[in-house]
PDB file of C-alpha atoms in Angstrom:
ATOM      1  CA  UNK A   1      97.032 112.539  81.041  1.00  0.00           C
ATOM      2  CA  UNK A   2      94.322 111.859  84.014  1.00  0.00           C
ATOM      3  CA  UNK A   3      95.364 112.359  87.835  1.00  0.00           C
ATOM      4  CA  UNK A   4      95.463 109.209  89.840  1.00  0.00           C
ATOM      5  CA  UNK A   5      95.529 107.973  93.294  1.00  0.00           C
ATOM      6  CA  UNK A   6      97.140 104.676  93.781  1.00  0.00           C
ATOM      7  CA  UNK A   7      96.676 102.932  97.611  1.00  0.00           C
ATOM      8  CA  UNK A   8      99.114 100.615  98.257  1.00  0.00           C
ATOM      9  CA  UNK A   9      98.469  98.489 101.069  1.00  0.00           C
ATOM     10  CA  UNK A  10     101.553  96.403 102.369  1.00  0.00           C
ATOM     11  CA  UNK A  11     100.729  93.297 105.300  1.00  0.00           C
ATOM     12  CA  UNK A  12     103.121  90.862 106.965  1.00  0.00           C
ATOM     13  CA  UNK A  13     102.491  87.573 105.546  1.00  0.00           C
ATOM     14  CA  UNK A  14     100.141  84.693 107.193  1.00  0.00           C
ATOM     15  CA  UNK A  15     102.704  83.865 109.900  1.00  0.00           C
ATOM     16  CA  UNK A  16     105.299  86.489 109.525  1.00  0.00           C
ATOM     17  CA  UNK A  17     105.638  87.639 113.499  1.00  0.00           C
ATOM     18  CA  UNK A  18     104.598  91.189 114.105  1.00  0.00           C
ATOM     19  CA  UNK A  19     105.834  92.524 117.530  1.00  0.00           C
ATOM     20  CA  UNK A  20     104.695  96.621 117.099  1.00  0.00           C
ATOM     21  CA  UNK A  21     101.140  95.071 116.398  1.00  0.00           C
ATOM     22  CA  UNK A  22     102.176  92.747 119.447  1.00  0.00           C
ATOM     23  CA  UNK A  23     103.311  95.486 121.544  1.00  0.00           C
ATOM     24  CA  UNK A  24     100.101  98.228 120.294  1.00  0.00           C
ATOM     25  CA  UNK A  25      97.567  95.004 121.579  1.00  0.00           C
ATOM     26  CA  UNK A  26      99.240  94.659 124.716  1.00  0.00           C
ATOM     27  CA  UNK A  27      99.359  98.543 125.768  1.00  0.00           C
ATOM     28  CA  UNK A  28      95.656  98.677 124.664  1.00  0.00           C
ATOM     29  CA  UNK A  29      94.638  95.555 126.815  1.00  0.00           C
ATOM     30  CA  UNK A  30      96.775  97.426 129.732  1.00  0.00           C
ATOM     31  CA  UNK A  31      94.777 100.575 129.205  1.00  0.00           C
ATOM     32  CA  UNK A  32      91.192  98.893 129.526  1.00  0.00           C
ATOM     33  CA  UNK A  33      90.583  97.565 125.870  1.00  0.00           C
ATOM     34  CA  UNK A  34      89.335  93.846 124.970  1.00  0.00           C
ATOM     35  CA  UNK A  35      90.045  92.832 121.507  1.00  0.00           C
ATOM     36  CA  UNK A  36      91.052  89.156 120.026  1.00  0.00           C
ATOM     37  CA  UNK A  37      93.481  90.764 117.573  1.00  0.00           C
ATOM     38  CA  UNK A  38      95.376  93.436 116.297  1.00  0.00           C
ATOM     39  CA  UNK A  39      97.142  93.495 112.541  1.00  0.00           C
ATOM     40  CA  UNK A  40      98.963  96.630 111.232  1.00  0.00           C
ATOM     41  CA  UNK A  41      99.691  97.491 108.020  1.00  0.00           C
ATOM     42  CA  UNK A  42     101.859 100.373 106.295  1.00  0.00           C
ATOM     43  CA  UNK A  43      99.665 102.588 103.390  1.00  0.00           C
ATOM     44  CA  UNK A  44     101.657 104.747 100.516  1.00  0.00           C
ATOM     45  CA  UNK A  45      99.519 106.839  98.662  1.00  0.00           C
ATOM     46  CA  UNK A  46     101.135 107.732  95.276  1.00  0.00           C
ATOM     47  CA  UNK A  47      98.997 110.401  93.295  1.00  0.00           C
ATOM     48  CA  UNK A  48     100.447 109.741  89.581  1.00  0.00           C
ATOM     49  CA  UNK A  49      99.598 110.704  86.186  1.00  0.00           C
ATOM     50  CA  UNK A  50      98.544 108.415  83.876  1.00  0.00           C
ATOM     51  CA  UNK A  51      96.813 107.173  80.603  1.00  0.00           C
ATOM     52  CA  UNK A  52      94.396 104.933  82.179  1.00  0.00           C
ATOM     53  CA  UNK A  53      93.334 103.517  86.120  1.00  0.00           C
ATOM     54  CA  UNK A  54      94.954 100.193  84.430  1.00  0.00           C
ATOM     55  CA  UNK A  55      98.003 101.779  83.505  1.00  0.00           C
ATOM     56  CA  UNK A  56      98.199 103.737  86.935  1.00  0.00           C
ATOM     57  CA  UNK A  57      97.479 100.630  88.762  1.00  0.00           C
ATOM     58  CA  UNK A  58     100.287  98.759  86.941  1.00  0.00           C
ATOM     59  CA  UNK A  59     102.692 101.530  87.469  1.00  0.00           C
ATOM     60  CA  UNK A  60     101.931 101.222  91.504  1.00  0.00           C
ATOM     61  CA  UNK A  61     102.228  97.501  91.451  1.00  0.00           C
ATOM     62  CA  UNK A  62     106.049  97.700  90.059  1.00  0.00           C
ATOM     63  CA  UNK A  63     106.512 100.121  92.731  1.00  0.00           C
ATOM     64  CA  UNK A  64     105.301  97.881  95.635  1.00  0.00           C
ATOM     65  CA  UNK A  65     107.513  95.000  93.476  1.00  0.00           C
ATOM     66  CA  UNK A  66     110.541  97.215  93.449  1.00  0.00           C
ATOM     67  CA  UNK A  67     110.471  98.831  95.963  1.00  0.00           C
ATOM     68  CA  UNK A  68     107.665  98.912  98.715  1.00  0.00           C
ATOM     69  CA  UNK A  69     106.652  95.181  99.538  1.00  0.00           C
ATOM     70  CA  UNK A  70     109.397  92.849 100.590  1.00  0.00           C
ATOM     71  CA  UNK A  71     107.853  89.800  98.586  1.00  0.00           C
ATOM     72  CA  UNK A  72     109.464  87.906 100.978  1.00  0.00           C
ATOM     73  CA  UNK A  73     107.486  88.211 104.661  1.00  0.00           C
ATOM     74  CA  UNK A  74     104.779  90.732 102.596  1.00  0.00           C
ATOM     75  CA  UNK A  75     101.271  90.843 100.835  1.00  0.00           C
ATOM     76  CA  UNK A  76     100.122  93.993  98.937  1.00  0.00           C
ATOM     77  CA  UNK A  77      96.994  95.222  97.655  1.00  0.00           C
ATOM     78  CA  UNK A  78      96.954  98.051  95.313  1.00  0.00           C
ATOM     79  CA  UNK A  79      94.157  99.778  94.910  1.00  0.00           C
ATOM     80  CA  UNK A  80      93.408 102.957  91.944  1.00  0.00           C
ATOM     81  CA  UNK A  81      90.806 105.864  92.109  1.00  0.00           C
ATOM     82  CA  UNK A  82      90.844 108.939  89.494  1.00  0.00           C
ATOM     83  CA  UNK A  83      91.801 111.618  91.822  1.00  0.00           C
ATOM     84  CA  UNK A  84      89.222 114.139  92.406  1.00  0.00           C
TER      85      UNK A  84
ATOM     86  CA  UNK B   1      77.992  89.654 120.572  1.00  0.00           C
ATOM     87  CA  UNK B   2      79.262  89.662 116.692  1.00  0.00           C
ATOM     88  CA  UNK B   3      82.619  89.930 115.936  1.00  0.00           C
ATOM     89  CA  UNK B   4      83.803  93.026 113.725  1.00  0.00           C
ATOM     90  CA  UNK B   5      87.118  94.270 112.372  1.00  0.00           C
ATOM     91  CA  UNK B   6      87.657  97.899 112.871  1.00  0.00           C
ATOM     92  CA  UNK B   7      90.549  99.347 109.943  1.00  0.00           C
ATOM     93  CA  UNK B   8      91.950 102.490 111.904  1.00  0.00           C
ATOM     94  CA  UNK B   9      94.198 104.747 109.522  1.00  0.00           C
ATOM     95  CA  UNK B  10      96.105 107.539 111.243  1.00  0.00           C
ATOM     96  CA  UNK B  11      97.844 109.926 108.824  1.00  0.00           C
ATOM     97  CA  UNK B  12      99.702 113.086 109.696  1.00  0.00           C
ATOM     98  CA  UNK B  13      97.726 116.090 109.449  1.00  0.00           C
ATOM     99  CA  UNK B  14      98.231 118.264 106.029  1.00  0.00           C
ATOM    100  CA  UNK B  15     101.494 121.077 106.814  1.00  0.00           C
ATOM    101  CA  UNK B  16     103.072 117.808 109.395  1.00  0.00           C
ATOM    102  CA  UNK B  17     106.733 117.174 107.680  1.00  0.00           C
ATOM    103  CA  UNK B  18     106.915 113.920 106.553  1.00  0.00           C
ATOM    104  CA  UNK B  19     110.533 112.847 105.347  1.00  0.00           C
ATOM    105  CA  UNK B  20     109.528 109.228 105.448  1.00  0.00           C
ATOM    106  CA  UNK B  21     107.190 109.514 102.461  1.00  0.00           C
ATOM    107  CA  UNK B  22     109.653 112.128 100.971  1.00  0.00           C
ATOM    108  CA  UNK B  23     112.573 109.961 101.150  1.00  0.00           C
ATOM    109  CA  UNK B  24     110.348 107.157  99.778  1.00  0.00           C
ATOM    110  CA  UNK B  25     109.554 109.263  97.154  1.00  0.00           C
ATOM    111  CA  UNK B  26     112.769 110.175  96.080  1.00  0.00           C
ATOM    112  CA  UNK B  27     114.118 106.585  95.969  1.00  0.00           C
ATOM    113  CA  UNK B  28     111.292 105.449  93.564  1.00  0.00           C
ATOM    114  CA  UNK B  29     112.638 108.440  91.921  1.00  0.00           C
ATOM    115  CA  UNK B  30     116.138 107.322  91.952  1.00  0.00           C
ATOM    116  CA  UNK B  31     114.336 104.069  90.057  1.00  0.00           C
ATOM    117  CA  UNK B  32     113.129 106.045  87.542  1.00  0.00           C
ATOM    118  CA  UNK B  33     109.495 105.809  88.573  1.00  0.00           C
ATOM    119  CA  UNK B  34     107.139 109.074  88.317  1.00  0.00           C
ATOM    120  CA  UNK B  35     104.789 110.659  90.883  1.00  0.00           C
ATOM    121  CA  UNK B  36     103.899 113.977  91.823  1.00  0.00           C
ATOM    122  CA  UNK B  37     102.949 112.771  95.621  1.00  0.00           C
ATOM    123  CA  UNK B  38     103.429 109.590  98.023  1.00  0.00           C
ATOM    124  CA  UNK B  39     101.884 109.968 101.952  1.00  0.00           C
ATOM    125  CA  UNK B  40     102.008 107.389 104.075  1.00  0.00           C
ATOM    126  CA  UNK B  41      99.582 106.148 106.513  1.00  0.00           C
ATOM    127  CA  UNK B  42      99.512 103.459 109.716  1.00  0.00           C
ATOM    128  CA  UNK B  43      96.975 101.185 109.734  1.00  0.00           C
ATOM    129  CA  UNK B  44      95.351  99.114 112.601  1.00  0.00           C
ATOM    130  CA  UNK B  45      92.962  96.155 112.155  1.00  0.00           C
ATOM    131  CA  UNK B  46      91.378  95.682 115.261  1.00  0.00           C
ATOM    132  CA  UNK B  47      89.131  92.520 115.688  1.00  0.00           C
ATOM    133  CA  UNK B  48      86.600  92.821 118.264  1.00  0.00           C
ATOM    134  CA  UNK B  49      83.187  91.359 119.791  1.00  0.00           C
ATOM    135  CA  UNK B  50      80.880  94.429 120.333  1.00  0.00           C
ATOM    136  CA  UNK B  51      77.015  94.144 120.088  1.00  0.00           C
ATOM    137  CA  UNK B  52      76.702  96.717 117.735  1.00  0.00           C
ATOM    138  CA  UNK B  53      78.708  98.478 114.575  1.00  0.00           C
ATOM    139  CA  UNK B  54      78.361 101.422 116.216  1.00  0.00           C
ATOM    140  CA  UNK B  55      79.644 100.244 119.799  1.00  0.00           C
ATOM    141  CA  UNK B  56      82.338  98.345 117.652  1.00  0.00           C
ATOM    142  CA  UNK B  57      83.144 101.899 116.042  1.00  0.00           C
ATOM    143  CA  UNK B  58      83.328 103.594 119.137  1.00  0.00           C
ATOM    144  CA  UNK B  59      85.225 101.507 120.483  1.00  0.00           C
ATOM    145  CA  UNK B  60      87.636 101.838 118.057  1.00  0.00           C
ATOM    146  CA  UNK B  61      87.713 105.237 117.646  1.00  0.00           C
ATOM    147  CA  UNK B  62      88.331 105.642 122.059  1.00  0.00           C
ATOM    148  CA  UNK B  63      91.576 103.530 121.507  1.00  0.00           C
ATOM    149  CA  UNK B  64      92.810 106.163 118.194  1.00  0.00           C
ATOM    150  CA  UNK B  65      92.114 108.905 120.402  1.00  0.00           C
ATOM    151  CA  UNK B  66      94.395 106.957 123.659  1.00  0.00           C
ATOM    152  CA  UNK B  67      96.455 104.993 121.804  1.00  0.00           C
ATOM    153  CA  UNK B  68      96.496 104.506 118.361  1.00  0.00           C
ATOM    154  CA  UNK B  69      96.915 108.575 117.135  1.00  0.00           C
ATOM    155  CA  UNK B  70      98.407 112.042 118.841  1.00  0.00           C
ATOM    156  CA  UNK B  71      95.869 114.468 118.052  1.00  0.00           C
ATOM    157  CA  UNK B  72      98.749 117.205 117.455  1.00  0.00           C
ATOM    158  CA  UNK B  73     100.151 115.831 114.384  1.00  0.00           C
ATOM    159  CA  UNK B  74      97.558 113.118 112.955  1.00  0.00           C
ATOM    160  CA  UNK B  75      93.828 112.644 111.592  1.00  0.00           C
ATOM    161  CA  UNK B  76      92.212 109.489 111.711  1.00  0.00           C
ATOM    162  CA  UNK B  77      90.008 107.066 110.089  1.00  0.00           C
ATOM    163  CA  UNK B  78      87.366 104.721 111.634  1.00  0.00           C
ATOM    164  CA  UNK B  79      86.144 102.270 109.546  1.00  0.00           C
ATOM    165  CA  UNK B  80      83.832  98.833 110.809  1.00  0.00           C
ATOM    166  CA  UNK B  81      83.255  95.942 109.427  1.00  0.00           C
ATOM    167  CA  UNK B  82      81.447  92.158 110.299  1.00  0.00           C
ATOM    168  CA  UNK B  83      84.684  89.740 110.000  1.00  0.00           C
ATOM    169  CA  UNK B  84      83.387  87.385 107.467  1.00  0.00           C
TER     170      UNK B  84
END
């Protein structure tokens, strides 16, 4: 068994309203910053022991499907690295 | 001016309690998943026009300092890519 870190990035699908990002962008603009868009995402870094990177990725993907992301409104991405 | 995307990742500093991550980890364990640790982070993807990647990075860093991160409890990382 090897220790892996799986990074799950959960983003809202295109077209889903993101009031938090909108408010953050307006606050930055009020501070004088210029930006054309701002998107927010949630990241979960999971430390887990697995036989291979592929196995760690599969398990992280299952966790994303079952709990971390809501498939109706979210897209997610899984990225696995060996823990240093 | 070129269009850049600056990705600002905001993490809690080591030692700062993260009840959201703890609850998420417990929920995953209740579903039968095994993991040794879970950390959560917020990511802001900022689209902005700048003269250079360094300039875009500087501005994103200033936004992190002034609004996106709380230096008392957060560490942040800025990563700049040219928007495709």
